[in-house]
Amino acid sequence: MLLTLPWRLTPLQPYLGKTWGLEESSAALLISEINMVVIPRGPSQAKGLLLASIRDQNPVFFFEPKWLYQAAAEEVPVADYELPLSKAEILQSGSDVTVLGYGSQIQILRQACEMAQSELGVSCELIDLRTILPWDEDTVIQSVCKTGRLVVSHEAPLTAGFGAELAATVQAECFNHLEAPIQRVCGWDTPFPLIFEPFYIPNKVRCFDAIRTVVDY
């Protein structure tokens, strides 16, 4: 007689190395046997996604942006609630550019979208993936088919970063709808000391420049 039991694995892994040192290893897990990789952007979202991860029947890796431990402050509901895994969230509807990210980079992208609206009159549709494996292809593809442009941003280096997978999929599925080449705004492909981290992480100015590039193409 065989006895099968559900296996629930939700390791918590902060994806900043030391307190201010970035070390994003989420992309490496995408080629492993792990079924899901979840990265929240803030405390209240983290609770809902974490509860959903614990109760899911599949192994889940749950990354916590370490800077949120000290920098993020928001009210988290006491009640029990879950947020759907593998379902992206449209934080801001727009018609000109799709802006895509996850984790702590969402806060930077939100600022860049505000700059694009105020300085260029560009309407950005901001999407938080929340789960990067498996990611919500349908929501992203529908958005890009509507806007015709895509900017992807994450803290990991450009080379072999998850943004390459996102760009490749969108290029294949939305080729006839694209009005400009897809832009990726990522960390630099170079080692760096901790003191230079502010120059390494993609900031709102770099993200804003990418938005302007796809609009002006």
XYZ file of N, CA and C in Angstrom:
651
model
N 0.852 -1.194 0.000
C 0.000 0.000 0.000
C 0.886 1.241 0.000
N 0.544 2.196 -0.868
C 1.287 3.441 -0.946
C 0.526 4.535 -0.224
N 1.243 5.318 0.527
C 0.648 6.431 1.257
C 1.241 7.717 0.710
N 0.409 8.593 0.201
C 0.886 9.873 -0.328
C 0.449 10.995 0.596
N 1.352 11.904 0.838
C 1.073 13.047 1.699
C 1.412 14.326 0.946
N 0.634 15.387 1.125
C 0.974 16.666 0.492
C 2.253 17.228 1.099
N 3.071 17.827 0.263
C 4.331 18.421 0.716
C 4.237 19.926 0.557
N 4.335 20.633 1.654
C 4.268 22.094 1.612
C 5.618 22.645 2.035
N 6.239 23.414 1.166
C 7.555 23.970 1.434
C 7.526 25.453 1.118
N 7.659 26.265 2.151
C 7.662 27.709 1.940
C 8.855 28.319 2.663
N 10.068 28.169 2.113
C 11.225 28.794 2.738
C 11.152 30.304 2.561
N 11.482 31.030 3.597
C 11.529 32.483 3.503
C 12.966 32.883 3.217
N 13.204 33.539 2.098
C 14.560 33.933 1.756
C 14.586 35.409 1.414
N 15.157 36.246 2.305
C 15.347 37.645 1.941
C 16.286 37.715 0.749
N 15.945 38.525 -0.262
C 16.803 38.523 -1.441
C 17.666 39.768 -1.535
N 17.933 40.399 -0.401
C 19.030 41.351 -0.324
C 20.078 40.717 0.568
N 21.342 40.720 0.147
C 22.375 39.995 0.861
C 22.517 40.418 2.300
N 23.252 41.503 2.559
C 23.314 42.058 3.899
C 22.214 43.101 3.989
N 22.282 43.970 4.989
C 21.196 44.923 5.155
C 21.026 45.804 3.927
N 22.140 46.178 3.307
C 22.029 47.024 2.115
C 22.678 46.394 0.891
N 23.027 45.124 0.971
C 23.715 44.497 -0.157
C 22.783 43.642 -0.978
N 22.664 43.935 -2.253
C 21.712 43.222 -3.086
C 22.276 41.892 -3.559
N 21.465 40.861 -3.465
C 21.868 39.544 -3.959
C 20.604 38.831 -4.400
N 20.201 39.036 -5.637
C 18.931 38.533 -6.138
C 19.148 37.188 -6.803
N 18.689 36.115 -6.154
C 18.907 34.764 -6.681
C 17.630 34.130 -7.210
N 16.568 34.911 -7.354
C 15.291 34.328 -7.762
C 15.363 33.694 -9.145
N 16.117 34.303 -10.072
C 16.186 33.770 -11.436
C 16.777 32.366 -11.458
N 17.707 32.081 -10.539
C 18.331 30.755 -10.512
C 17.321 29.668 -10.169
N 16.304 30.019 -9.386
C 15.306 29.028 -8.982
C 14.344 28.680 -10.107
N 14.286 29.492 -11.136
C 13.332 29.254 -12.214
C 13.673 28.015 -13.022
N 14.930 27.553 -12.929
C 15.318 26.342 -13.655
C 15.469 25.160 -12.699
N 14.972 25.304 -11.474
C 15.024 24.220 -10.499
C 13.708 23.457 -10.518
N 13.538 22.558 -9.551
C 12.315 21.761 -9.470
C 11.224 22.456 -8.663
N 11.481 23.682 -8.203
C 10.489 24.418 -7.428
C 9.317 24.799 -8.329
N 8.110 24.663 -7.806
C 6.913 24.918 -8.608
C 6.517 26.384 -8.661
N 6.802 27.137 -7.591
C 6.378 28.530 -7.547
C 7.446 29.402 -6.895
N 7.577 30.631 -7.405
C 8.453 31.636 -6.812
C 7.631 32.903 -6.643
N 7.512 33.366 -5.403
C 6.651 34.503 -5.063
C 7.506 35.624 -4.487
N 7.263 36.864 -4.929
C 8.006 38.021 -4.428
C 7.023 39.164 -4.175
N 6.720 39.486 -2.912
C 5.776 40.561 -2.606
C 6.444 41.930 -2.650
N 5.634 42.969 -2.718
C 6.163 44.328 -2.756
C 6.028 45.061 -1.428
N 5.168 44.562 -0.524
C 4.929 45.266 0.730
C 4.323 44.363 1.781
N 4.172 44.866 3.024
C 3.726 44.043 4.153
C 2.352 43.406 3.984
N 1.333 44.198 3.630
C -0.015 43.636 3.536
C -0.115 42.612 2.408
N 0.570 42.882 1.314
C 0.587 41.914 0.218
C 1.354 40.663 0.627
N 2.431 40.853 1.383
C 3.242 39.716 1.817
C 2.425 38.747 2.666
N 1.575 39.272 3.543
C 0.768 38.388 4.386
C -0.175 37.533 3.542
N -0.894 38.163 2.628
C -1.846 37.422 1.804
C -1.180 36.392 0.917
N -0.034 36.759 0.343
C 0.683 35.821 -0.519
C 1.341 34.708 0.289
N 1.826 35.045 1.497
C 2.470 34.023 2.323
C 1.469 32.977 2.796
N 0.294 33.418 3.229
C -0.727 32.458 3.649
C -1.145 31.566 2.479
N -1.269 32.164 1.303
C -1.612 31.362 0.122
C -0.496 30.377 -0.211
N 0.756 30.791 -0.015
C 1.894 29.913 -0.293
C 1.941 28.738 0.674
N 1.684 29.005 1.951
C 1.706 27.950 2.961
C 0.630 26.910 2.680
N -0.527 27.365 2.233
C -1.661 26.464 2.025
C -1.678 25.821 0.643
N -0.806 26.274 -0.236
C -0.756 25.678 -1.570
C -0.158 24.277 -1.494
N -0.607 23.403 -2.384
C -0.147 22.017 -2.379
C 1.236 21.848 -3.008
N 1.760 22.892 -3.635
C 3.043 22.807 -4.325
C 4.159 23.438 -3.507
N 5.411 23.033 -3.749
C 6.548 23.716 -3.127
C 6.611 25.171 -3.598
N 6.830 26.085 -2.673
C 6.853 27.510 -2.995
C 8.095 28.144 -2.378
N 8.820 28.920 -3.165
C 9.874 29.769 -2.625
C 9.307 31.177 -2.485
N 9.422 31.730 -1.297
C 8.846 33.036 -0.980
C 9.990 33.995 -0.652
N 10.253 34.933 -1.543
C 11.328 35.906 -1.342
C 10.779 37.162 -0.664
N 11.486 37.635 0.350
C 11.099 38.877 1.020
C 12.156 39.943 0.745
N 11.804 41.029 0.063
C 12.760 42.134 -0.101
C 13.198 42.642 1.271
N 14.482 42.548 1.558
C 14.957 42.793 2.919
C 14.767 44.241 3.365
N 14.800 45.169 2.406
C 14.651 46.566 2.791
C 13.271 46.844 3.366
N 12.290 45.995 3.044
C 10.944 46.197 3.572
C 10.904 46.034 5.087
N 11.856 45.283 5.645
C 11.883 45.098 7.093
C 12.038 46.430 7.816
N 12.773 47.354 7.199
C 13.069 48.621 7.859
C 12.369 49.810 7.218
N 12.119 49.741 5.916
C 11.639 50.921 5.204
C 10.133 50.952 4.991
N 9.483 49.788 4.999
C 8.059 49.743 4.657
C 7.200 49.798 5.911
N 6.177 50.623 5.868
C 5.242 50.722 6.987
C 3.836 50.887 6.434
N 2.959 49.965 6.744
C 1.569 50.059 6.348
C 0.739 49.163 7.253
N -0.528 49.463 7.342
C -1.409 48.661 8.183
C -1.708 47.330 7.505
N -1.531 46.264 8.274
C -1.805 44.922 7.772
C -3.050 44.392 8.467
N -4.081 44.007 7.724
C -5.308 43.490 8.349
C -5.022 42.303 9.258
N -5.711 42.269 10.383
C -5.542 41.167 11.332
C -6.239 39.909 10.824
N -7.319 40.087 10.094
C -8.107 38.948 9.615
C -7.300 38.069 8.670
N -7.728 36.823 8.596
C -7.109 35.856 7.695
C -7.524 36.161 6.252
N -6.562 36.267 5.353
C -6.885 36.478 3.939
C -5.754 35.944 3.073
N -6.092 35.591 1.862
C -5.119 35.108 0.890
C -5.202 35.944 -0.382
N -4.083 36.051 -1.067
C -4.035 36.656 -2.393
C -3.689 35.564 -3.399
N -4.283 35.604 -4.574
C -4.075 34.514 -5.542
C -2.637 34.443 -6.037
N -2.096 33.248 -6.076
C -0.769 33.029 -6.634
C -0.848 32.974 -8.157
N 0.233 33.340 -8.794
C 0.326 33.325 -10.267
C -0.699 34.239 -10.925
N -1.094 35.285 -10.224
C -2.027 36.269 -10.767
C -1.446 37.661 -10.569
N -1.137 38.336 -11.669
C -0.575 39.677 -11.593
C -1.637 40.676 -11.147
N -1.168 41.800 -10.627
C -2.074 42.861 -10.174
C -1.810 44.129 -10.986
N -2.855 44.660 -11.591
C -2.740 45.929 -12.312
C -2.921 47.048 -11.299
N -1.833 47.721 -10.967
C -1.862 48.777 -9.953
C -2.350 50.098 -10.521
N -2.160 50.290 -11.807
C -2.550 51.544 -12.454
C -2.870 51.261 -13.911
N -4.050 51.618 -14.335
C -4.439 51.415 -15.732
C -3.865 52.524 -16.607
N -3.482 52.176 -17.814
C -2.932 53.160 -18.732
C -3.109 52.715 -20.169
N -2.761 53.593 -21.099
C -3.010 53.312 -22.515
C -1.779 53.430 -23.401
N -0.677 53.988 -22.885
C 0.480 54.264 -23.738
C 1.631 53.273 -23.571
N 1.912 52.871 -22.339
C 3.059 52.003 -22.048
C 2.683 51.020 -20.946
N 3.070 49.765 -21.103
C 2.965 48.786 -20.022
C 4.285 48.767 -19.269
N 4.220 48.963 -17.965
C 5.407 48.964 -17.105
C 5.283 47.773 -16.163
N 6.270 46.881 -16.203
C 6.159 45.586 -15.535
C 7.305 45.373 -14.554
N 6.969 44.907 -13.345
C 8.003 44.618 -12.355
C 7.461 43.746 -11.249
N 8.239 43.622 -10.181
C 7.828 42.826 -9.023
C 8.701 43.200 -7.831
N 8.234 42.837 -6.641
C 9.008 43.091 -5.429
C 9.175 44.571 -5.134
N 10.295 44.908 -4.513
C 10.532 46.285 -4.089
C 10.687 47.245 -5.261
N 10.968 46.747 -6.453
C 11.125 47.618 -7.614
C 9.814 48.285 -8.008
N 8.702 47.758 -7.553
C 7.397 48.351 -7.873
C 7.303 49.783 -7.355
N 7.867 50.058 -6.191
C 7.814 51.417 -5.642
C 8.557 52.389 -6.556
N 9.680 51.955 -7.099
C 10.445 52.788 -8.034
C 9.664 53.003 -9.325
N 9.054 51.957 -9.822
C 8.286 52.056 -11.064
C 7.072 52.960 -10.901
N 6.473 52.938 -9.730
C 5.324 53.818 -9.490
C 5.745 55.284 -9.611
N 6.911 55.613 -9.056
C 7.421 56.982 -9.150
C 7.740 57.352 -10.598
N 8.310 56.404 -11.336
C 8.629 56.666 -12.744
C 7.364 56.899 -13.563
N 6.314 56.153 -13.265
C 5.038 56.334 -13.973
C 4.442 57.705 -13.680
N 4.578 58.153 -12.444
C 4.084 59.485 -12.085
C 4.865 60.566 -12.824
N 6.188 60.380 -12.931
C 7.007 61.333 -13.686
C 6.605 61.359 -15.154
N 6.340 60.190 -15.723
C 5.957 60.118 -17.134
C 4.637 60.839 -17.378
N 3.720 60.723 -16.446
C 2.424 61.382 -16.586
C 2.560 62.892 -16.468
N 3.337 63.346 -15.486
C 3.442 64.780 -15.229
C 4.329 65.500 -16.243
N 5.413 64.853 -16.700
C 6.366 65.526 -17.574
C 6.135 65.254 -19.060
N 5.565 64.096 -19.374
C 5.381 63.722 -20.781
C 3.924 63.563 -21.180
N 3.039 63.531 -20.190
C 1.638 63.262 -20.485
C 1.408 61.841 -20.945
N 2.282 60.923 -20.525
C 2.215 59.521 -20.938
C 1.449 58.714 -19.899
N 0.481 57.944 -20.370
C -0.342 57.107 -19.496
C 0.267 55.709 -19.404
N 0.742 55.347 -18.206
C 1.409 54.058 -17.998
C 0.482 53.069 -17.301
N 0.518 51.841 -17.757
C -0.190 50.756 -17.072
C 0.843 49.975 -16.258
N 0.759 50.090 -14.941
C 1.739 49.479 -14.040
C 1.225 48.131 -13.545
N 2.034 47.087 -13.747
C 1.646 45.729 -13.376
C 2.677 45.139 -12.422
N 2.190 44.595 -11.311
C 3.019 43.870 -10.351
C 2.794 42.376 -10.574
N 3.843 41.654 -10.956
C 3.690 40.223 -11.235
C 3.326 39.422 -9.985
N 3.907 39.778 -8.842
C 3.703 39.095 -7.560
C 4.270 37.673 -7.563
N 3.923 36.862 -8.539
C 4.489 35.517 -8.696
C 5.244 35.471 -10.020
N 6.529 35.083 -9.965
C 7.299 35.045 -11.211
C 7.433 33.633 -11.766
N 7.006 32.643 -11.007
C 6.955 31.273 -11.519
C 5.781 30.543 -10.887
N 4.774 30.153 -11.672
C 4.539 30.585 -13.055
C 3.966 31.996 -13.073
N 4.333 32.787 -14.052
C 3.866 34.167 -14.075
C 2.616 34.299 -14.942
N 1.899 35.381 -14.722
C 0.596 35.611 -15.345
C 0.781 36.169 -16.760
N 0.973 35.278 -17.711
C 1.207 35.706 -19.090
C -0.005 36.421 -19.680
N -1.195 35.943 -19.392
C -2.401 36.500 -20.014
C -2.572 37.976 -19.694
N -2.410 38.348 -18.421
C -2.584 39.748 -18.029
C -1.562 40.637 -18.721
N -0.316 40.195 -18.767
C 0.745 40.992 -19.384
C 0.527 41.112 -20.885
N 0.212 40.023 -21.536
C 0.018 40.039 -22.989
C -1.161 40.931 -23.373
N -2.253 40.844 -22.639
C -3.410 41.699 -22.924
C -3.051 43.172 -22.786
N -2.251 43.488 -21.772
C -1.853 44.877 -21.557
C -0.957 45.377 -22.684
N 0.037 44.577 -23.068
C 0.964 45.003 -24.119
C 0.257 45.111 -25.467
N -0.680 44.230 -25.734
C -1.451 44.335 -26.979
C -2.257 45.629 -27.009
N -2.629 46.120 -25.838
C -3.378 47.373 -25.753
C -2.464 48.587 -25.909
N -1.320 48.588 -25.208
C -0.445 49.765 -25.201
C 0.575 49.754 -26.340
N 1.005 48.575 -26.762
C 1.994 48.473 -27.829
C 3.425 48.697 -27.386
N 3.651 48.891 -26.084
C 4.998 49.172 -25.579
C 5.178 48.497 -24.225
N 6.427 48.110 -23.925
C 6.699 47.429 -22.660
C 8.045 47.856 -22.088
N 8.028 48.181 -20.796
C 9.246 48.424 -20.019
C 9.248 47.445 -18.859
N 10.328 46.672 -18.723
C 10.471 45.685 -17.652
C 11.615 46.117 -16.746
N 11.416 46.002 -15.436
C 12.480 46.398 -14.515
C 12.564 45.440 -13.341
N 13.799 45.098 -12.954
C 14.039 44.343 -11.722
C 15.445 44.663 -11.221
N 15.718 44.307 -9.959
C 16.994 44.652 -9.347
C 18.136 43.745 -9.790
N 17.835 42.553 -10.250
C 18.874 41.604 -10.659
C 19.628 42.135 -11.878
N 20.826 41.617 -12.137
C 21.591 42.058 -13.306
C 20.832 41.835 -14.615
N 21.220 42.584 -15.624
C 20.564 42.487 -16.928
C 20.757 41.108 -17.554
N 21.995 40.624 -17.568
C 22.298 39.341 -18.191
C 21.716 38.188 -17.380
N 20.938 37.348 -18.030
C 20.298 36.179 -17.415
C 19.261 36.553 -16.363
N 18.827 37.796 -16.357
C 17.765 38.205 -15.445
C 16.409 37.737 -15.942
N 15.422 37.723 -15.033
C 14.098 37.236 -15.401
C 13.428 38.132 -16.436
N 13.847 39.374 -16.517
C 13.293 40.271 -17.517
C 13.493 39.772 -18.936
N 14.564 39.009 -19.162
C 14.805 38.449 -20.497
C 13.718 37.453 -20.872
N 13.280 36.646 -19.911
C 12.197 35.689 -20.162
C 10.893 36.422 -20.451
N 10.622 37.469 -19.679
C 9.414 38.261 -19.901
C 9.430 38.890 -21.293
N 10.561 39.485 -21.650
C 10.672 40.147 -22.950
C 10.538 39.155 -24.099
N 11.146 37.981 -23.949
C 11.082 36.979 -25.017
C 9.654 36.497 -25.242
N 8.931 36.267 -24.160
C 7.548 35.799 -24.287
C 6.660 36.860 -24.925
N 6.794 38.093 -24.458
C 5.981 39.179 -25.011
C 6.329 39.410 -26.479
N 7.614 39.342 -26.818
C 8.028 39.512 -28.214
C 7.373 38.466 -29.109
N 7.294 37.233 -28.613
C 6.715 36.154 -29.412
C 5.203 36.277 -29.539
N 4.547 36.694 -28.464
C 3.083 36.717 -28.440
C 2.486 38.028 -28.940
N 3.245 39.106 -28.872
C 2.686 40.433 -29.194
C 3.440 41.122 -30.327
N 4.150 40.369 -31.130
C 5.030 40.961 -32.138
C 4.300 41.959 -33.030
N 3.134 41.606 -33.508
C 2.401 42.474 -34.434
C 1.785 43.689 -33.753
N 1.809 43.717 -32.422
C 1.219 44.839 -31.687
C 2.270 45.813 -31.160
N 3.538 45.427 -31.190
C 4.583 46.261 -30.598
C 4.883 47.477 -31.468
N 4.920 48.643 -30.823
C 5.234 49.896 -31.502
C 6.690 50.298 -31.297
N 7.392 49.614 -30.380
C 8.784 49.953 -30.070
C 9.472 48.738 -29.471
N 10.805 48.672 -29.554
C 11.527 47.572 -28.909
C 11.285 47.569 -27.402
N 11.223 46.393 -26.819
C 11.030 46.255 -25.376
C 12.269 46.766 -24.652
N 12.060 47.522 -23.585
C 13.155 48.064 -22.787
C 13.263 47.318 -21.461
N 14.500 46.963 -21.073
C 14.756 46.356 -19.767
C 15.619 47.298 -18.939
N 15.188 47.560 -17.720
C 15.929 48.419 -16.795
C 16.293 47.560 -15.590
N 17.564 47.202 -15.474
C 17.985 46.211 -14.479
C 19.260 46.671 -13.777
N 19.742 45.824 -12.862
C 21.027 46.098 -12.233
C 22.148 45.956 -13.246
N 23.282 46.596 -12.945
C 24.418 46.541 -13.859
C 25.106 45.178 -13.787
N 25.687 44.758 -14.885
C 26.408 43.481 -14.954
C 27.829 43.637 -14.422
N 27.933 43.946 -13.145
C 29.254 44.148 -12.552
C 29.182 43.977 -11.047
N 30.255 43.473 -10.418
C 30.291 43.460 -8.952
C 30.355 44.894 -8.429
N 29.910 45.104 -7.193
C 29.919 46.451 -6.637
C 30.022 46.373 -5.119
N 30.706 47.332 -4.490
C 30.732 47.391 -3.028
C 29.403 47.902 -2.500
N 29.098 47.596 -1.239
C 27.798 47.952 -0.681
C 27.535 49.447 -0.723
N 28.589 50.242 -0.571
C 28.391 51.685 -0.519
C 27.863 52.230 -1.845
N 28.072 51.492 -2.937
C 27.625 51.951 -4.252
C 26.283 51.350 -4.667
N 25.591 50.688 -3.746
C 24.311 50.081 -4.111
C 23.305 51.079 -4.677
N 23.232 52.326 -4.150
C 22.286 53.290 -4.747
C 22.532 53.545 -6.230
N 23.774 53.341 -6.693
C 24.075 53.537 -8.109
C 23.817 52.271 -8.918
N 23.649 51.150 -8.229
C 23.450 49.866 -8.901
C 21.978 49.582 -9.161
N 21.154 49.779 -8.141
C 19.728 49.469 -8.259
C 19.064 50.437 -9.241
N 18.260 49.951 -10.162
C 17.568 50.839 -11.106
C 16.705 51.860 -10.368
N 16.960 53.138 -10.606
C 16.200 54.179 -9.923
C 15.101 54.730 -10.827
N 14.351 55.681 -10.297
C 13.199 56.192 -11.041
C 13.613 56.940 -12.307
N 14.803 57.541 -12.295
C 15.261 58.282 -13.471
C 15.562 57.324 -14.624
N 16.242 56.213 -14.331
C 16.518 55.224 -15.377
C 15.223 54.619 -15.922
N 14.283 54.351 -15.032
C 12.996 53.793 -15.477
C 12.219 54.809 -16.306
N 12.264 56.065 -15.885
C 11.601 57.132 -16.634
C 12.214 57.277 -18.022
N 13.536 57.205 -18.113
C 14.211 57.302 -19.414
C 13.787 56.165 -20.344
N 13.587 54.970 -19.780
C 13.145 53.838 -20.601
C 11.733 54.066 -21.128
N 10.877 54.623 -20.291
C 9.515 54.948 -20.726
C 9.555 55.970 -21.858
N 10.371 56.990 -21.682
C 10.487 58.020 -22.721
C 11.045 57.434 -24.019
N 11.970 56.494 -23.906
C 12.567 55.874 -25.091
C 11.526 55.129 -25.923
N 10.679 54.342 -25.267
C 9.689 53.567 -26.033
C 8.599 54.471 -26.604
N 8.307 55.570 -25.925
C 7.281 56.492 -26.427
C 7.802 57.284 -27.626
N 9.087 57.658 -27.582
C 9.672 58.476 -28.647
C 10.150 57.659 -29.845
N 10.080 56.350 -29.753
C 10.641 55.508 -30.822
C 9.930 55.749 -32.163
